[in-house]
PDB file of C-alpha atoms in Angstrom:
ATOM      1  CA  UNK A   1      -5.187  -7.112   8.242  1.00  0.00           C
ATOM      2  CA  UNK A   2      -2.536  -8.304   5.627  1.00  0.00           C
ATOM      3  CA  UNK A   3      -3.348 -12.141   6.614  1.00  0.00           C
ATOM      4  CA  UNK A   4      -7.003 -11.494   5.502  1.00  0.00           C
ATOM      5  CA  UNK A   5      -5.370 -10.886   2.101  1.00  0.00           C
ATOM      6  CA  UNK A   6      -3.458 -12.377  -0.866  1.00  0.00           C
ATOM      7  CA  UNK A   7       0.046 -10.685  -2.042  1.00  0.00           C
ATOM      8  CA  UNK A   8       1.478 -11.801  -5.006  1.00  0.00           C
ATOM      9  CA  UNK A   9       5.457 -12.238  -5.476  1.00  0.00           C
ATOM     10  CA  UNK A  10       8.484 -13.148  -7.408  1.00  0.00           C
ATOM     11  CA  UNK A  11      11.522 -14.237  -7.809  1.00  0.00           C
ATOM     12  CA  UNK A  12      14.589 -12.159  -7.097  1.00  0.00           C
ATOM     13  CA  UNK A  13      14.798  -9.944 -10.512  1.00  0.00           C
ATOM     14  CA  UNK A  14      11.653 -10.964 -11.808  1.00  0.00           C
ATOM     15  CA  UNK A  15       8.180  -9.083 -11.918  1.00  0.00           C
ATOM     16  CA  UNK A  16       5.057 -10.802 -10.413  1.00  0.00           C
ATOM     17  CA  UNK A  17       1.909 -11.432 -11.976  1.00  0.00           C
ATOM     18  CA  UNK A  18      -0.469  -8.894 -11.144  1.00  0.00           C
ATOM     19  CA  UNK A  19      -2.920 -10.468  -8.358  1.00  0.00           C
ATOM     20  CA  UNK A  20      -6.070  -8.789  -7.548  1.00  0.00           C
ATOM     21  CA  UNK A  21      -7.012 -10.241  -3.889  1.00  0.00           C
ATOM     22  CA  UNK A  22     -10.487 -11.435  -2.720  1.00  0.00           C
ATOM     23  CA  UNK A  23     -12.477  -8.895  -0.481  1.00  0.00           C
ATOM     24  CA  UNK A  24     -11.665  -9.165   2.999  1.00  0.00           C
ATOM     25  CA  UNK A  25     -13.981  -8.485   6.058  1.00  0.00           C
ATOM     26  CA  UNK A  26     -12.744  -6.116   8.312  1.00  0.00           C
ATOM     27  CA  UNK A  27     -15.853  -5.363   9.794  1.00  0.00           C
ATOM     28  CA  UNK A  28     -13.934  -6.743  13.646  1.00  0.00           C
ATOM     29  CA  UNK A  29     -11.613  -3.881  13.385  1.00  0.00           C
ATOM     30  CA  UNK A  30     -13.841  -1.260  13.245  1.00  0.00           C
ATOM     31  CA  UNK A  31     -14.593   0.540  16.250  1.00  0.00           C
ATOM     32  CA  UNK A  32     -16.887   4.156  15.332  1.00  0.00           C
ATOM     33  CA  UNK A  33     -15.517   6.008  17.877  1.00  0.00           C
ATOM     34  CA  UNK A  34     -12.042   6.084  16.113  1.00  0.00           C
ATOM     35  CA  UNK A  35     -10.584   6.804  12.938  1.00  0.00           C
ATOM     36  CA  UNK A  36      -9.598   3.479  10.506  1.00  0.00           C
ATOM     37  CA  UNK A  37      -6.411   3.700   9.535  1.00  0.00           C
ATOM     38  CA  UNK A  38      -5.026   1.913   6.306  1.00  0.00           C
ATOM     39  CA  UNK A  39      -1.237   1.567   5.482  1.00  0.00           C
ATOM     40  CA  UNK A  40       1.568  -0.351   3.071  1.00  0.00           C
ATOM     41  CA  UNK A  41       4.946  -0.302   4.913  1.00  0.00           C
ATOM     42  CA  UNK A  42       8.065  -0.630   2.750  1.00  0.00           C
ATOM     43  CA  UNK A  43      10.994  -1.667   4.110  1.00  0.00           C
ATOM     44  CA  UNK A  44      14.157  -1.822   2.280  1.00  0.00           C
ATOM     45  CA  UNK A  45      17.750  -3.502   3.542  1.00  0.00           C
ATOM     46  CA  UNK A  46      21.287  -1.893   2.743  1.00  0.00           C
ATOM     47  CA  UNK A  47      23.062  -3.823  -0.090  1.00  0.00           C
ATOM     48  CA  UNK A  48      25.173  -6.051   0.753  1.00  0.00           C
ATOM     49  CA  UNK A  49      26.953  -6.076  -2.490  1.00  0.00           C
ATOM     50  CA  UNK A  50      27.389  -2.101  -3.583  1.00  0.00           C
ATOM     51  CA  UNK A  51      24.287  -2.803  -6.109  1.00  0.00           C
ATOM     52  CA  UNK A  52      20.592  -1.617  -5.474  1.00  0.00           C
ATOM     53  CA  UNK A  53      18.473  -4.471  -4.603  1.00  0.00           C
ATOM     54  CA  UNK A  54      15.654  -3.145  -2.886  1.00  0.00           C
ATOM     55  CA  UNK A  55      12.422  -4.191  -4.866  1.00  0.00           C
ATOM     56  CA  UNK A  56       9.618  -1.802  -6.616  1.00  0.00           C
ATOM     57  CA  UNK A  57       6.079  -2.205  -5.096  1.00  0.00           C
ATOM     58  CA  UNK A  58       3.298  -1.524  -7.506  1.00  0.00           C
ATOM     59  CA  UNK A  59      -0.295  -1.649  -5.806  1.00  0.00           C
ATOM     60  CA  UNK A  60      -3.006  -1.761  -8.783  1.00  0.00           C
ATOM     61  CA  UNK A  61      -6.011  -2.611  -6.901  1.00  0.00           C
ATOM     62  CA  UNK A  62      -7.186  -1.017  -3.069  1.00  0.00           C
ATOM     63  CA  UNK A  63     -11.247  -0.177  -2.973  1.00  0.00           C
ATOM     64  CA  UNK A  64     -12.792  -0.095   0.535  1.00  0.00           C
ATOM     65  CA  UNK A  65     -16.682  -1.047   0.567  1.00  0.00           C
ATOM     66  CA  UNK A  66     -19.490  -0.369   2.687  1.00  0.00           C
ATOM     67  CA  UNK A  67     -22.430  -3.322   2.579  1.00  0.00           C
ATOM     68  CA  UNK A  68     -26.105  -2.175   3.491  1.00  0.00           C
ATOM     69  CA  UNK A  69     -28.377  -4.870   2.722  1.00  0.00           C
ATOM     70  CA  UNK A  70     -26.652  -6.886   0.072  1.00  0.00           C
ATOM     71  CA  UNK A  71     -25.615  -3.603  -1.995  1.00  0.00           C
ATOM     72  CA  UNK A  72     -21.638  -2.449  -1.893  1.00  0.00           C
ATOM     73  CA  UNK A  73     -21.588   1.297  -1.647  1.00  0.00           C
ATOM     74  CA  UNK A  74     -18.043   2.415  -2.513  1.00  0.00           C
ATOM     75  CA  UNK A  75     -16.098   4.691   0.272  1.00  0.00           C
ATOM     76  CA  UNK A  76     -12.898   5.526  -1.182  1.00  0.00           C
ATOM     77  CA  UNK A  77     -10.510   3.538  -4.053  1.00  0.00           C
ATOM     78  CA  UNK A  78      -6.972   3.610  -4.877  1.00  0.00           C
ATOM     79  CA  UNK A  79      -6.934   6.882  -7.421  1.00  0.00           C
ATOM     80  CA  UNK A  80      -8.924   9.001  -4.906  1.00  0.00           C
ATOM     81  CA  UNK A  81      -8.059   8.100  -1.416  1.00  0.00           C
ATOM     82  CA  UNK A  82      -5.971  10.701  -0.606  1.00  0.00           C
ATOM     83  CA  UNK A  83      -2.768   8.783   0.420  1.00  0.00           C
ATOM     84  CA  UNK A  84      -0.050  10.558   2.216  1.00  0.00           C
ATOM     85  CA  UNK A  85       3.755   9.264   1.891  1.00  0.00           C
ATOM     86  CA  UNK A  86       6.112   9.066   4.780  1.00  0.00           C
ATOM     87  CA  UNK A  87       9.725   9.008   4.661  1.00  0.00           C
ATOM     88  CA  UNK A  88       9.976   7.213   8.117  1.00  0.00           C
ATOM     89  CA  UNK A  89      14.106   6.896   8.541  1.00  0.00           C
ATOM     90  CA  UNK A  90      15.288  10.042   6.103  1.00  0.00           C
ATOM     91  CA  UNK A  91      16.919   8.134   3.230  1.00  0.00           C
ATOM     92  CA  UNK A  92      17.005  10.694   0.551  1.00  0.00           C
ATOM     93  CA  UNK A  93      16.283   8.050  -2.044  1.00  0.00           C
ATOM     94  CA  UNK A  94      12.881   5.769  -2.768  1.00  0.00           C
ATOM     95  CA  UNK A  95       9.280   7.125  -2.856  1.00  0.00           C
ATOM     96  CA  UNK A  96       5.947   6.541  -3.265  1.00  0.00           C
ATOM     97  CA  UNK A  97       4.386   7.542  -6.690  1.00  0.00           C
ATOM     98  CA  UNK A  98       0.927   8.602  -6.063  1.00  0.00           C
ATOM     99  CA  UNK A  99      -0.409   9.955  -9.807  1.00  0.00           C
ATOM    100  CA  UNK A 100      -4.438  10.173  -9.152  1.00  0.00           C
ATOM    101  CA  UNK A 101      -4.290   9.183 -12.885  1.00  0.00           C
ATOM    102  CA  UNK A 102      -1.825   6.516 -13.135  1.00  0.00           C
ATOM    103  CA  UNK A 103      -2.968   2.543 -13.014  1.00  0.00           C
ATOM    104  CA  UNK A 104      -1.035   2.435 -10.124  1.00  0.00           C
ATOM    105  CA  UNK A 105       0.521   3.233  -6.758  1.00  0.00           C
ATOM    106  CA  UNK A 106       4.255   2.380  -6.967  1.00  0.00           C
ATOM    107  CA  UNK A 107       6.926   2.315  -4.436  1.00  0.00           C
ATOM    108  CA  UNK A 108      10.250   3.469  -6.592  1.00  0.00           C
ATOM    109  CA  UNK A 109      13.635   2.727  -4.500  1.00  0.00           C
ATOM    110  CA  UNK A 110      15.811   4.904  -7.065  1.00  0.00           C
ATOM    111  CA  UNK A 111      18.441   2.346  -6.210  1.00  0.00           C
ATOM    112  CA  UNK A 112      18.846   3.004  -2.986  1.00  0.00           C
ATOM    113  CA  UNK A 113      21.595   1.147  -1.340  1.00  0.00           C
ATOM    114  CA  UNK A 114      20.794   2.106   2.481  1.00  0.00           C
ATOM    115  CA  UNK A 115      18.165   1.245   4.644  1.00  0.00           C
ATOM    116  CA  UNK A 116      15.198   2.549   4.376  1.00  0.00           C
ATOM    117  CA  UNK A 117      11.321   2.474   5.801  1.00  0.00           C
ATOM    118  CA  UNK A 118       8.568   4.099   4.130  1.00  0.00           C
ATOM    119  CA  UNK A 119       4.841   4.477   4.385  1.00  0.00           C
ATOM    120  CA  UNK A 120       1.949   5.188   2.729  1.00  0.00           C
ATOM    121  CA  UNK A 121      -1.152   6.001   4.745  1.00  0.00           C
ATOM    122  CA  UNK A 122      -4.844   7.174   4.546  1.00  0.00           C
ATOM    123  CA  UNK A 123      -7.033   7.972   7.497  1.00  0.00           C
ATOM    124  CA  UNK A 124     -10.751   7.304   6.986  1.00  0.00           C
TER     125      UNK A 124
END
């Protein structure tokens, strides 16, 4: 599903501007006889200098939408979707800030300088 949307980015060191991405239709990967999964997989390389440069994800925006008849009935939204975090490898450093009552998701790396692979799931 992440071609159906926009991402934005930036330069190494620098912050991106905050991009809110056009609704995507996703109604070809539903199937009701099993659960929809959504996920943001962050993976982080080892330094290759001694420094931390794994980047800090910060997701603003995620509402899912059900249309009946031209109206958009809300199902879930970033604040109350019930995310789960999952440290896939065991790196004791970098998470996934989920405050209901923050503006944002945010994946922190703590300057981690090892690999690491971490997810952030919700089953609806």
């Amino acid at each position: 599903m992440s071609d159906r949307l926009q991402w934005s980015t930036a330069a190494s060191g620098a912050v991106g501007n905050r991009l809110v991405s056009p609704m995507a239709n996703i109604q070809d990967l539903i199937d009701i006889s099993k659960p929809l999964y959504f996920a943001y997989k962050y993976t982080g390389l080892a330094s290759t200098t001694g420094a931390a440069q794994q980047r800090t994800w910060r997701i603003y925006e995620f509402n899912v939408y059900n249309t009946v008849q031209d109206d958009l009935l809300l199902v879930t939204n970033r604040a109350n979707a019930g995310w789960r975090a999952v440290n896939y490898n065991g790196t004791e450093k970098g998470k996934w800030e989920l405050t209901a009552n923050s503006t944002m998701i945010y994946y922190n790396p703590e300057s981690n300088l090892l690999p690491a692979e971490q997810w952030l799931l919700r089953r609806l």
